[in-house]
Coordinates of C-alpha atoms (C1' of nucleotides) in Angstrom, one line a residue:
Chain A
M1 CA -63.3 -85.7 87.7
T2 CA -62.7 -89.4 88.2
S3 CA -60.5 -90.4 85.4
P4 CA -57.5 -88.2 84.5
E5 CA -58.6 -86.8 81.2
K6 CA -56.0 -85.9 78.7
N7 CA -56.5 -82.3 77.9
A8 CA -54.5 -81.4 74.9
S9 CA -55.6 -77.8 75.4
P10 CA -56.0 -76.9 79.1
R11 CA -59.6 -76.1 80.0
R12 CA -60.0 -72.3 80.2
R13 CA -62.3 -71.4 83.1
R14 CA -63.4 -67.9 83.3
I15 CA -62.2 -66.3 86.6
P16 CA -64.3 -63.6 88.3
T17 CA -63.0 -60.1 87.6
A18 CA -62.4 -59.3 91.2
A19 CA -60.2 -62.4 91.6
V20 CA -58.2 -61.6 88.4
N21 CA -57.5 -58.2 89.9
R22 CA -56.1 -59.8 93.0
L23 CA -53.9 -62.5 91.4
P24 CA -51.1 -60.0 90.6
V25 CA -51.0 -58.9 94.2
Y26 CA -50.6 -62.5 95.4
L27 CA -47.9 -63.0 92.7
Q28 CA -46.0 -60.1 94.0
I29 CA -46.1 -61.3 97.6
L30 CA -45.2 -64.8 96.6
T31 CA -42.2 -63.6 94.6
D32 CA -41.0 -61.7 97.7
L33 CA -41.5 -64.8 99.8
Q34 CA -39.5 -66.8 97.4
L35 CA -36.7 -64.3 97.5
Q36 CA -36.6 -64.8 101.3
E37 CA -36.3 -68.6 100.6
T38 CA -39.8 -69.3 102.0
T39 CA -41.1 -72.4 100.2
Q40 CA -44.5 -73.0 101.9
V41 CA -47.3 -70.6 102.7
S42 CA -50.7 -71.0 104.2
S43 CA -53.8 -69.0 103.2
D44 CA -53.8 -67.4 106.5
Q45 CA -50.2 -66.1 106.0
L46 CA -50.9 -65.0 102.5
A47 CA -54.1 -63.2 103.6
A48 CA -52.3 -61.3 106.3
L49 CA -49.6 -60.2 103.8
A50 CA -52.2 -59.1 101.2
N51 CA -54.6 -57.5 103.7
V52 CA -57.5 -59.7 102.8
N53 CA -59.6 -62.5 104.2
A54 CA -58.2 -66.0 104.3
A55 CA -61.3 -67.5 102.8
K56 CA -61.0 -65.1 99.9
V57 CA -57.4 -66.2 99.3
R58 CA -58.4 -69.8 99.2
K59 CA -61.3 -69.1 96.9
D60 CA -59.2 -67.0 94.6
L61 CA -56.5 -69.7 94.4
S62 CA -59.1 -72.4 93.9
Y63 CA -59.9 -70.9 90.5
L64 CA -56.4 -71.9 89.4
G65 CA -57.1 -75.5 90.2
T66 CA -56.5 -77.5 93.3
Y67 CA -52.9 -76.9 94.2
G68 CA -52.8 -76.7 98.0
T69 CA -52.2 -79.5 100.5
R70 CA -54.6 -79.8 103.4
G71 CA -52.9 -79.4 106.7
V72 CA -49.9 -78.0 105.1
G73 CA -50.5 -75.0 102.8
Y74 CA -49.3 -74.1 99.3
E75 CA -45.9 -74.5 97.7
V76 CA -44.7 -71.0 96.9
A77 CA -42.9 -71.9 93.6
F78 CA -45.7 -73.9 92.2
L79 CA -48.3 -71.2 93.1
I80 CA -46.1 -68.6 91.4
Y81 CA -46.1 -70.8 88.3
Q82 CA -49.8 -71.4 88.3
I83 CA -50.7 -67.7 88.8
K84 CA -48.3 -66.8 85.9
R85 CA -49.9 -69.4 83.7
E86 CA -53.3 -68.2 84.5
L87 CA -52.5 -64.5 83.9
G88 CA -50.7 -65.3 80.7
L89 CA -47.3 -64.3 82.1
L90 CA -45.4 -67.2 80.7
T91 CA -45.3 -65.3 77.5
E92 CA -43.8 -61.9 76.9
W93 CA -46.2 -59.2 75.7
K94 CA -44.5 -56.6 73.5
T95 CA -45.3 -53.1 74.8
I96 CA -44.8 -49.6 73.3
V97 CA -45.0 -46.3 75.1
I98 CA -46.5 -43.3 73.4
G99 CA -45.3 -40.0 74.7
A100 CA -41.7 -39.4 75.7
G101 CA -42.4 -36.8 78.4
N102 CA -41.6 -37.1 82.1
L103 CA -44.1 -39.9 82.6
G104 CA -43.3 -41.8 79.4
A105 CA -39.6 -41.7 80.3
A106 CA -40.3 -42.8 83.9
I107 CA -42.3 -45.8 82.7
T108 CA -39.8 -46.8 80.0
V109 CA -36.7 -46.4 82.1
N110 CA -37.9 -47.4 85.6
G111 CA -38.8 -50.5 83.8
G112 CA -40.5 -52.7 86.3
F113 CA -42.1 -53.4 83.0
A114 CA -39.5 -55.5 81.3
S115 CA -38.7 -57.6 84.4
R116 CA -42.4 -58.5 84.6
G117 CA -42.7 -59.8 81.1
F118 CA -43.7 -56.6 79.3
P119 CA -40.6 -55.5 77.4
V120 CA -40.9 -51.9 76.1
V121 CA -39.8 -52.3 72.5
A122 CA -40.3 -48.7 71.3
I123 CA -41.2 -45.2 72.5
F124 CA -42.9 -42.6 70.3
D125 CA -43.4 -38.8 70.3
V126 CA -44.5 -36.1 68.0
D127 CA -42.1 -33.4 69.3
P128 CA -39.2 -33.0 66.8
R129 CA -37.0 -32.1 69.8
K130 CA -37.6 -35.4 71.4
I131 CA -37.5 -37.6 68.3
G132 CA -34.1 -39.2 68.1
A133 CA -33.3 -38.7 71.8
R134 CA -32.4 -41.6 74.0
V135 CA -34.7 -42.9 76.6
G136 CA -33.0 -45.8 78.4
D137 CA -32.0 -48.3 75.7
L138 CA -34.4 -46.8 73.2
T139 CA -34.4 -44.0 70.7
V140 CA -37.5 -42.0 70.5
R141 CA -39.3 -42.6 67.2
N142 CA -41.6 -40.4 65.2
L143 CA -45.3 -41.0 65.9
D144 CA -45.7 -41.3 62.2
E145 CA -44.0 -44.7 62.3
M146 CA -46.2 -46.1 65.0
T147 CA -48.8 -47.8 62.9
D148 CA -46.2 -49.6 60.7
F149 CA -44.2 -50.5 63.8
V150 CA -47.1 -52.1 65.5
G151 CA -48.0 -54.1 62.4
N152 CA -44.5 -55.2 61.6
N153 CA -43.5 -56.2 65.2
G154 CA -46.7 -57.7 66.6
V155 CA -47.0 -55.3 69.4
H156 CA -49.7 -56.3 72.0
I157 CA -50.0 -53.4 74.4
G158 CA -49.9 -49.6 74.1
V159 CA -49.2 -47.3 77.0
L160 CA -50.6 -43.8 76.5
A161 CA -48.5 -41.2 78.2
V162 CA -49.7 -38.3 76.0
P163 CA -51.8 -35.2 76.8
S164 CA -55.5 -35.8 77.1
T165 CA -56.1 -34.0 73.8
A166 CA -54.1 -36.5 71.9
A167 CA -55.1 -39.7 73.7
Q168 CA -58.2 -40.7 71.8
S169 CA -56.6 -40.1 68.4
V170 CA -53.5 -42.1 69.3
A171 CA -55.8 -44.9 70.7
D172 CA -57.8 -45.0 67.5
D173 CA -54.5 -45.4 65.5
L174 CA -53.3 -48.1 67.8
I175 CA -56.5 -50.1 67.6
A176 CA -56.6 -49.7 63.8
A177 CA -53.1 -51.1 63.7
G178 CA -54.3 -54.2 65.6
I179 CA -53.2 -53.6 69.2
G180 CA -55.4 -55.4 71.8
S181 CA -54.8 -53.6 75.1
L182 CA -54.3 -50.1 76.3
L183 CA -52.9 -48.7 79.5
N184 CA -54.1 -45.1 79.6
F185 CA -52.6 -42.4 81.8
A186 CA -54.5 -39.5 80.2
P187 CA -57.4 -38.2 82.3
I188 CA -60.1 -39.1 79.8
V189 CA -62.4 -42.0 79.2
L190 CA -61.3 -43.6 75.9
T191 CA -63.9 -44.8 73.4
T192 CA -62.8 -48.2 72.2
P193 CA -64.5 -51.1 70.3
K194 CA -65.4 -54.3 72.2
G195 CA -62.6 -56.7 72.4
V196 CA -60.0 -54.0 73.3
A197 CA -59.1 -54.0 76.9
V198 CA -58.4 -50.6 78.5
R199 CA -57.1 -49.8 81.9
N200 CA -57.2 -46.2 83.0
V201 CA -54.7 -45.0 85.5
D202 CA -55.7 -41.4 86.4
L203 CA -53.5 -40.1 89.2
G204 CA -55.9 -37.2 89.7
V205 CA -58.8 -39.7 90.3
E206 CA -56.7 -41.5 92.8
L207 CA -56.0 -38.3 94.7
Q208 CA -59.6 -37.2 94.6
I209 CA -60.6 -40.4 96.2
L210 CA -58.0 -39.8 98.9
G211 CA -59.5 -36.3 99.3
Y212 CA -62.8 -37.9 100.0
H213 CA -61.3 -40.0 102.8
E214 CA -59.5 -37.0 104.2
Q215 CA -62.7 -35.2 104.4
M216 CA -64.4 -38.1 106.1
R217 CA -61.6 -38.2 108.7
G218 CA -62.1 -34.5 109.4
Q219 CA -65.9 -34.7 109.6
S220 CA -66.5 -37.3 112.2
S221 CA -63.6 -36.6 114.5
S222 CA -65.1 -38.9 117.1
Q223 CA -65.5 -41.8 114.7
H224 CA -62.4 -42.7 112.7
N225 CA -63.3 -44.4 109.5
P226 CA -61.1 -47.3 108.8
V227 CA -60.3 -47.3 105.1
S228 CA -58.0 -49.5 103.1
V229 CA -59.1 -48.5 99.7
Chain B
M1 CA -88.6 -38.8 108.2
T2 CA -91.8 -36.8 108.3
S3 CA -90.8 -33.4 109.6
P4 CA -88.1 -31.4 107.9
E5 CA -85.4 -31.4 110.5
K6 CA -83.0 -28.4 110.7
N7 CA -79.6 -29.8 110.1
A8 CA -77.0 -27.3 111.3
S9 CA -74.3 -29.6 110.0
P10 CA -75.2 -31.2 106.7
R11 CA -76.0 -34.8 107.2
R12 CA -73.1 -36.9 106.0
R13 CA -74.5 -39.9 104.2
R14 CA -72.1 -42.7 103.5
I15 CA -71.8 -43.3 99.8
P16 CA -71.1 -46.8 98.5
T17 CA -67.4 -47.3 97.7
A18 CA -68.1 -48.2 94.1
A19 CA -70.0 -44.9 93.6
V20 CA -67.2 -42.9 95.3
N21 CA -64.8 -44.4 92.8
R22 CA -66.9 -43.2 89.9
L23 CA -67.6 -39.7 91.0
P24 CA -64.1 -38.4 89.9
V25 CA -64.8 -39.8 86.4
Y26 CA -68.1 -37.9 86.2
L27 CA -66.3 -34.8 87.4
Q28 CA -63.7 -35.1 84.8
I29 CA -66.3 -35.5 82.0
L30 CA -68.5 -32.6 83.4
T31 CA -65.5 -30.3 83.5
D32 CA -64.8 -31.1 79.9
L33 CA -68.4 -30.4 79.0
Q34 CA -68.2 -27.1 80.8
L35 CA -65.2 -26.2 78.8
Q36 CA -67.2 -26.8 75.7
E37 CA -69.9 -24.5 77.0
T38 CA -72.4 -27.3 77.6
T39 CA -74.7 -26.3 80.4
Q40 CA -77.2 -29.2 80.6
V41 CA -76.6 -32.9 80.5
S42 CA -78.8 -36.0 80.8
S43 CA -78.0 -39.2 82.6
D44 CA -78.1 -40.9 79.2
Q45 CA -75.4 -38.5 77.8
L46 CA -73.3 -38.7 80.8
A47 CA -73.5 -42.5 80.8
A48 CA -72.4 -42.7 77.2
L49 CA -69.4 -40.5 77.9
A50 CA -68.4 -42.5 81.0
N51 CA -69.1 -45.9 79.4
V52 CA -71.6 -47.0 82.0
N53 CA -75.3 -47.6 82.4
A54 CA -77.6 -44.6 82.7
A55 CA -79.4 -46.1 85.7
K56 CA -76.0 -46.3 87.4
V57 CA -75.3 -42.6 86.7
R58 CA -78.7 -41.6 88.2
K59 CA -78.2 -43.7 91.2
D60 CA -74.7 -42.4 91.8
L61 CA -75.8 -38.8 91.5
S62 CA -78.7 -39.4 93.8
Y63 CA -76.3 -40.0 96.6
L64 CA -75.3 -36.3 96.3
G65 CA -78.9 -35.2 96.8
T66 CA -81.7 -34.5 94.4
Y67 CA -80.2 -32.1 91.9
G68 CA -81.6 -33.1 88.5
T69 CA -84.7 -31.8 86.8
R70 CA -87.2 -34.4 85.5
G71 CA -87.7 -34.0 81.8
V72 CA -84.6 -31.9 81.5
G73 CA -81.5 -33.3 83.0
Y74 CA -78.7 -31.9 85.2
E75 CA -77.1 -28.5 85.2
V76 CA -73.4 -29.1 84.5
A77 CA -72.0 -26.3 86.7
F78 CA -74.2 -27.3 89.7
L79 CA -73.3 -30.9 89.4
I80 CA -69.6 -30.1 89.3
Y81 CA -70.0 -28.2 92.5
Q82 CA -72.0 -30.9 94.2
I83 CA -69.5 -33.6 93.3
K84 CA -66.6 -31.4 94.5
R85 CA -68.4 -30.8 97.7
E86 CA -69.0 -34.5 98.2
L87 CA -65.5 -35.5 97.4
G88 CA -64.0 -32.8 99.6
L89 CA -62.5 -30.9 96.7
L90 CA -63.6 -27.5 97.8
T91 CA -60.6 -27.6 100.1
E92 CA -57.0 -28.0 99.1
W93 CA -55.2 -31.0 100.4
K94 CA -51.5 -30.4 100.9
T95 CA -49.5 -33.2 99.3
I96 CA -45.8 -34.2 99.5
V97 CA -43.9 -36.5 97.1
I98 CA -41.3 -38.8 98.5
G99 CA -38.7 -39.9 95.9
A100 CA -37.2 -37.5 93.4
G101 CA -36.5 -40.1 90.7
N102 CA -38.1 -40.2 87.3
L103 CA -41.6 -41.0 88.6
G104 CA -41.5 -38.5 91.5
A105 CA -40.4 -35.8 89.2
A106 CA -43.0 -36.7 86.6
I107 CA -45.7 -36.5 89.2
T108 CA -44.5 -33.2 90.8
V109 CA -43.9 -31.4 87.5
N110 CA -46.7 -32.8 85.3
G111 CA -48.8 -31.5 88.1
G112 CA -52.3 -32.4 87.1
F113 CA -52.1 -32.5 90.9
A114 CA -52.0 -28.8 91.8
S115 CA -54.8 -28.0 89.3
R116 CA -57.0 -30.5 90.9
G117 CA -56.7 -29.2 94.4
F118 CA -53.7 -31.2 95.5
P119 CA -50.7 -28.8 95.6
V120 CA -47.4 -30.5 95.9
V121 CA -45.7 -28.5 98.7
A122 CA -42.5 -30.5 99.0
I123 CA -40.5 -33.3 97.5
F124 CA -38.0 -35.4 99.4
D125 CA -35.2 -37.9 98.7
V126 CA -32.3 -39.5 100.5
D127 CA -29.8 -39.3 97.6
P128 CA -27.3 -36.5 98.3
R129 CA -26.9 -35.9 94.6
K130 CA -30.6 -35.1 94.4
I131 CA -31.1 -33.1 97.5
G132 CA -30.9 -29.4 96.7
A133 CA -31.8 -30.0 93.0
R134 CA -34.8 -28.3 91.5
V135 CA -37.9 -30.2 90.5
G136 CA -40.4 -27.8 88.9
D137 CA -40.8 -25.0 91.4
L138 CA -39.5 -27.1 94.3
T139 CA -36.1 -27.9 95.8
V140 CA -35.6 -31.5 96.7
R141 CA -35.3 -31.8 100.5
N142 CA -33.5 -34.2 102.7
L143 CA -35.7 -37.1 103.8
D144 CA -34.5 -36.4 107.4
E145 CA -36.6 -33.2 107.3
M146 CA -39.8 -35.0 106.3
T147 CA -41.3 -35.7 109.7
D148 CA -40.8 -32.1 110.9
F149 CA -42.2 -30.8 107.6
V150 CA -45.3 -32.8 107.8
G151 CA -45.9 -31.7 111.4
N152 CA -45.2 -28.0 110.8
N153 CA -47.1 -27.7 107.6
G154 CA -50.2 -29.8 108.2
V155 CA -49.6 -32.1 105.2
H156 CA -52.5 -34.4 104.4
I157 CA -51.3 -36.7 101.7
G158 CA -48.1 -38.5 101.0
V159 CA -47.1 -39.9 97.6
L160 CA -44.6 -42.7 97.7
A161 CA -42.4 -42.8 94.6
V162 CA -39.6 -44.7 96.3
P163 CA -38.1 -48.2 95.8
S164 CA -40.2 -51.0 97.3
T165 CA -37.5 -51.6 99.9
A166 CA -37.9 -48.1 101.3
A167 CA -41.7 -47.8 101.0
Q168 CA -42.9 -49.4 104.2
S169 CA -40.4 -47.5 106.4
V170 CA -41.3 -44.1 104.7
A171 CA -44.9 -44.9 105.2
D172 CA -44.4 -45.7 108.9
D173 CA -42.7 -42.3 109.3
L174 CA -45.4 -40.5 107.5
I175 CA -48.1 -42.1 109.6
A176 CA -46.2 -41.4 112.8
A177 CA -46.0 -37.7 111.7
G178 CA -49.8 -37.6 111.4
I179 CA -50.5 -38.0 107.7
G180 CA -53.9 -39.5 106.8
S181 CA -53.6 -40.7 103.2
L182 CA -51.1 -42.4 101.1
L183 CA -50.8 -42.9 97.3
N184 CA -48.3 -45.7 96.9
F185 CA -46.5 -46.4 93.6
A186 CA -44.1 -49.1 95.0
P187 CA -45.1 -52.6 94.2
I188 CA -45.8 -53.8 97.7
V189 CA -48.8 -54.0 100.0
L190 CA -48.3 -51.5 102.8
T191 CA -49.1 -52.3 106.3
T192 CA -51.0 -49.4 107.9
P193 CA -53.2 -48.8 110.9
K194 CA -56.9 -48.4 110.5
G195 CA -57.9 -44.8 109.7
V196 CA -55.2 -44.4 107.2
A197 CA -56.3 -44.5 103.6
V198 CA -54.0 -46.2 101.1
R199 CA -54.3 -46.4 97.3
N200 CA -51.9 -48.6 95.5
V201 CA -51.0 -47.8 91.9
D202 CA -48.9 -50.6 90.7
L203 CA -48.1 -50.3 87.0
G204 CA -46.9 -53.9 86.9
V205 CA -50.3 -55.0 88.3
E206 CA -52.1 -53.0 85.6
L207 CA -50.0 -54.6 82.9
Q208 CA -50.4 -58.1 84.2
I209 CA -54.2 -57.7 84.1
L210 CA -53.9 -56.6 80.5
G211 CA -51.7 -59.7 79.9
Y212 CA -54.6 -61.8 81.1
H213 CA -56.9 -60.2 78.6
E214 CA -54.4 -60.6 75.8
Q215 CA -54.1 -64.3 76.6
M216 CA -57.9 -64.6 76.6
R217 CA -58.0 -62.9 73.2
G218 CA -55.5 -65.4 71.9
Q219 CA -57.1 -68.5 73.4
S220 CA -60.7 -68.3 72.2
S221 CA -60.0 -66.9 68.7
S222 CA -63.6 -67.6 67.7
Q223 CA -65.1 -65.9 70.7
H224 CA -63.8 -62.4 71.2
N225 CA -64.2 -61.3 74.8
P226 CA -65.3 -57.8 75.2
V227 CA -63.5 -56.2 78.1
S228 CA -63.5 -52.7 79.4
V229 CA -61.6 -53.2 82.5
Chain C
dT1 C1' -54.0 -90.4 116.1
dA2 C1' -54.1 -85.1 116.9
dG3 C1' -53.4 -80.8 114.8
dA4 C1' -53.5 -78.1 110.9
dT5 C1' -55.2 -76.3 106.8
dT6 C1' -57.5 -76.8 102.4
dG7 C1' -61.5 -76.6 99.3
dT8 C1' -66.3 -75.8 99.1
dT9 C1' -70.8 -74.8 100.6
dA10 C1' -74.3 -71.6 101.7
dA11 C1' -75.5 -67.4 103.9
dT12 C1' -74.9 -62.6 103.5
dC13 C1' -73.8 -58.5 101.7
dG14 C1' -73.2 -55.0 98.2
dA15 C1' -73.5 -53.5 93.4
dT16 C1' -76.0 -53.4 89.1
dT17 C1' -79.8 -52.5 86.2
dA18 C1' -84.5 -52.8 84.2
dA19 C1' -88.6 -50.7 84.8
dC20 C1' -91.8 -47.2 85.8
dA21 C1' -94.3 -43.7 88.5
dA22 C1' -93.4 -38.9 89.4
dT23 C1' -92.9 -34.7 87.4
dC24 C1' -90.7 -31.0 84.7
Chain D
dT1 C1' -101.1 -31.8 76.9
dA2 C1' -97.2 -34.7 75.0
dG3 C1' -92.5 -35.8 75.4
dA4 C1' -88.6 -36.3 78.1
dT5 C1' -86.0 -37.5 81.9
dT6 C1' -85.4 -38.0 86.8
dG7 C1' -85.4 -40.6 91.2
dT8 C1' -86.4 -44.9 93.2
dT9 C1' -88.0 -49.5 93.6
dA10 C1' -87.2 -54.3 93.3
dA11 C1' -85.2 -58.0 90.9
dT12 C1' -80.9 -59.8 89.8
dC13 C1' -76.3 -60.6 89.7
dG14 C1' -71.7 -61.0 91.6
dA15 C1' -68.5 -60.8 95.5
dT16 C1' -67.4 -61.8 100.3
dT17 C1' -66.9 -64.6 104.1
dA18 C1' -68.1 -67.8 108.1
dA19 C1' -68.2 -72.4 108.8
dC20 C1' -67.0 -77.1 108.4
dA21 C1' -66.2 -81.6 106.2
dA22 C1' -62.3 -83.5 103.9
dT23 C1' -57.8 -84.8 104.4
dC24 C1' -52.9 -84.2 104.8

DNA sequence: TAGATTGTTAATCGATTAACAATC
DNA sequence: TAGATTGTTAATCGATTAACAATC
C-alpha cells in the first residue's frame, strides 16, 4: 500500500485456523508480561514462552498487520490490543451455561469467563431441586425459560454442561433460538447447521490421548518420545 | 516387505498426530453404536457421525491395520478393541487430581474418567479446610504427600486443577516424582522436559476462539461463514 | 555504523481428500 | 455376477520453518 487509504470498515483478512488457535495463547502470555511491567517483547522471547518456533510467532502476528519494530520487537500493550481486536474481544459476548451440576457450577463460579469478556448471564437446569438455587451471583433458571431468555437477551454463546443424552436436544433448542456458538462438554459429536461454531471439550478424549503417549513411553523404553501435544 | 516376518513384539507404527486425536472420537461413536446393538458400520456412516470425510475415516482406521471387509464395512466390536489397543486403553492409567476446588471436584466426581480407564486414585490440595474432606469416594490429601504418593503408587497422569500461580510448581514436583503426562486446566503454558506429554485445556482459550467466530458472523452479514471448529 | 530483530519468501513437511482398483 | 465398500495412491491443500533482505 503506497497511499494511506481511509478504511471506514477495517479490512477483514481471513486468518488461518491454526493461527487463530494460537492467538489466545499469545494473548495470555502477553497479559502476564504486562502484569510484570514488561513493555517490549521479541518474537524469540514470545516463542520461548509459548513453546513454539519464533518464525511461527512472527508469521502469526503478521496476520494482525505490521506492528513490530525491526531491531526492537513488539510493544506488549499494543499487541494485546491488536490480538483482542482480531479475536473480537473488544466486545463482550453474552454467555449462558446449561446444566447446574458440578461442572456447570465450576464454570460459572470459577469465572475466568467473565474476566475474559464472556459474562455468564444465566444458568439453566431441568432438575427442580436445582432450579432456584444460587450459583455464584446467579439463580438457576428452569430450562423451559431458556429459549425466551436467549431471544430477549441477545445471548451469543451457549455452554453445554449437561449429560450426553440431553446435549443434542439442548443444542437444537439453542440454535433455534438464534445462538451462534456452542462450547460442548458432553462426550458426543453435535449435529449443527453450517454457520454455528462448535468447540468440543471432552475430558475423556484428552485423557485417552495422554494414554496413548503413556503407552508409547512404556513401549520404546530406550527411545523416549518427546511430546508436547 | 516380501517375506512375512515373525514379529514377537507387534510392530509399533507411529500414527500421525492428527489421526491419534481423532481415534477417541471414533471410539466414542462406536461405543454408542454398540450400545444400540449395531454390529457393522461403514466408513460413510462413521464419517457422517463424526462430521468428517469418509476417506479420512478409512485412512485413520488403516493405521490400526487392515480390519475392514470390502463390500461390507467394519465390525463395531472389533474396531473398538483395535482402537483401544492402539490408544493404550486396554490398561488402566492411574490418575491423580491436584486441586479440590469446584473444577477438581467436578472432574473427580463426574468421573467419566474412571469409566474410561483412568481411575482417579487420589486428590490433593493445600487448603487446610479442604484437606480431609470427602470428594466422591476419596479423601482430600495434603499436597505435601503428593510426591511420595506418586512414587509409591506408580501414578501415570496428573490433572492440574489449581490456580495458574501454583500450576508450574506443582507440575515440576509431579515430573520430579516421575509422572509422565499432565492434563492442565490452568491458563498458562507449562514448561516441561521432553518426554513429558502435556495437554492444555484452557476454557478461556476455547471461548475466545468462539468469540472470533461470533465476530466473523457479525462482520460479513451477507456471507455466513460455516465453521465446525 | 554495528547489532538486533522484523516481515516475508520459498522450501519442506504433514494432512486432507478425490478417485479407483481390489475384493467381499 | 452385480453392488457395495475397503485400502491405497496421488494430487492438492495448508501449516511449518529456515533463511535473509529490510530496517530500526
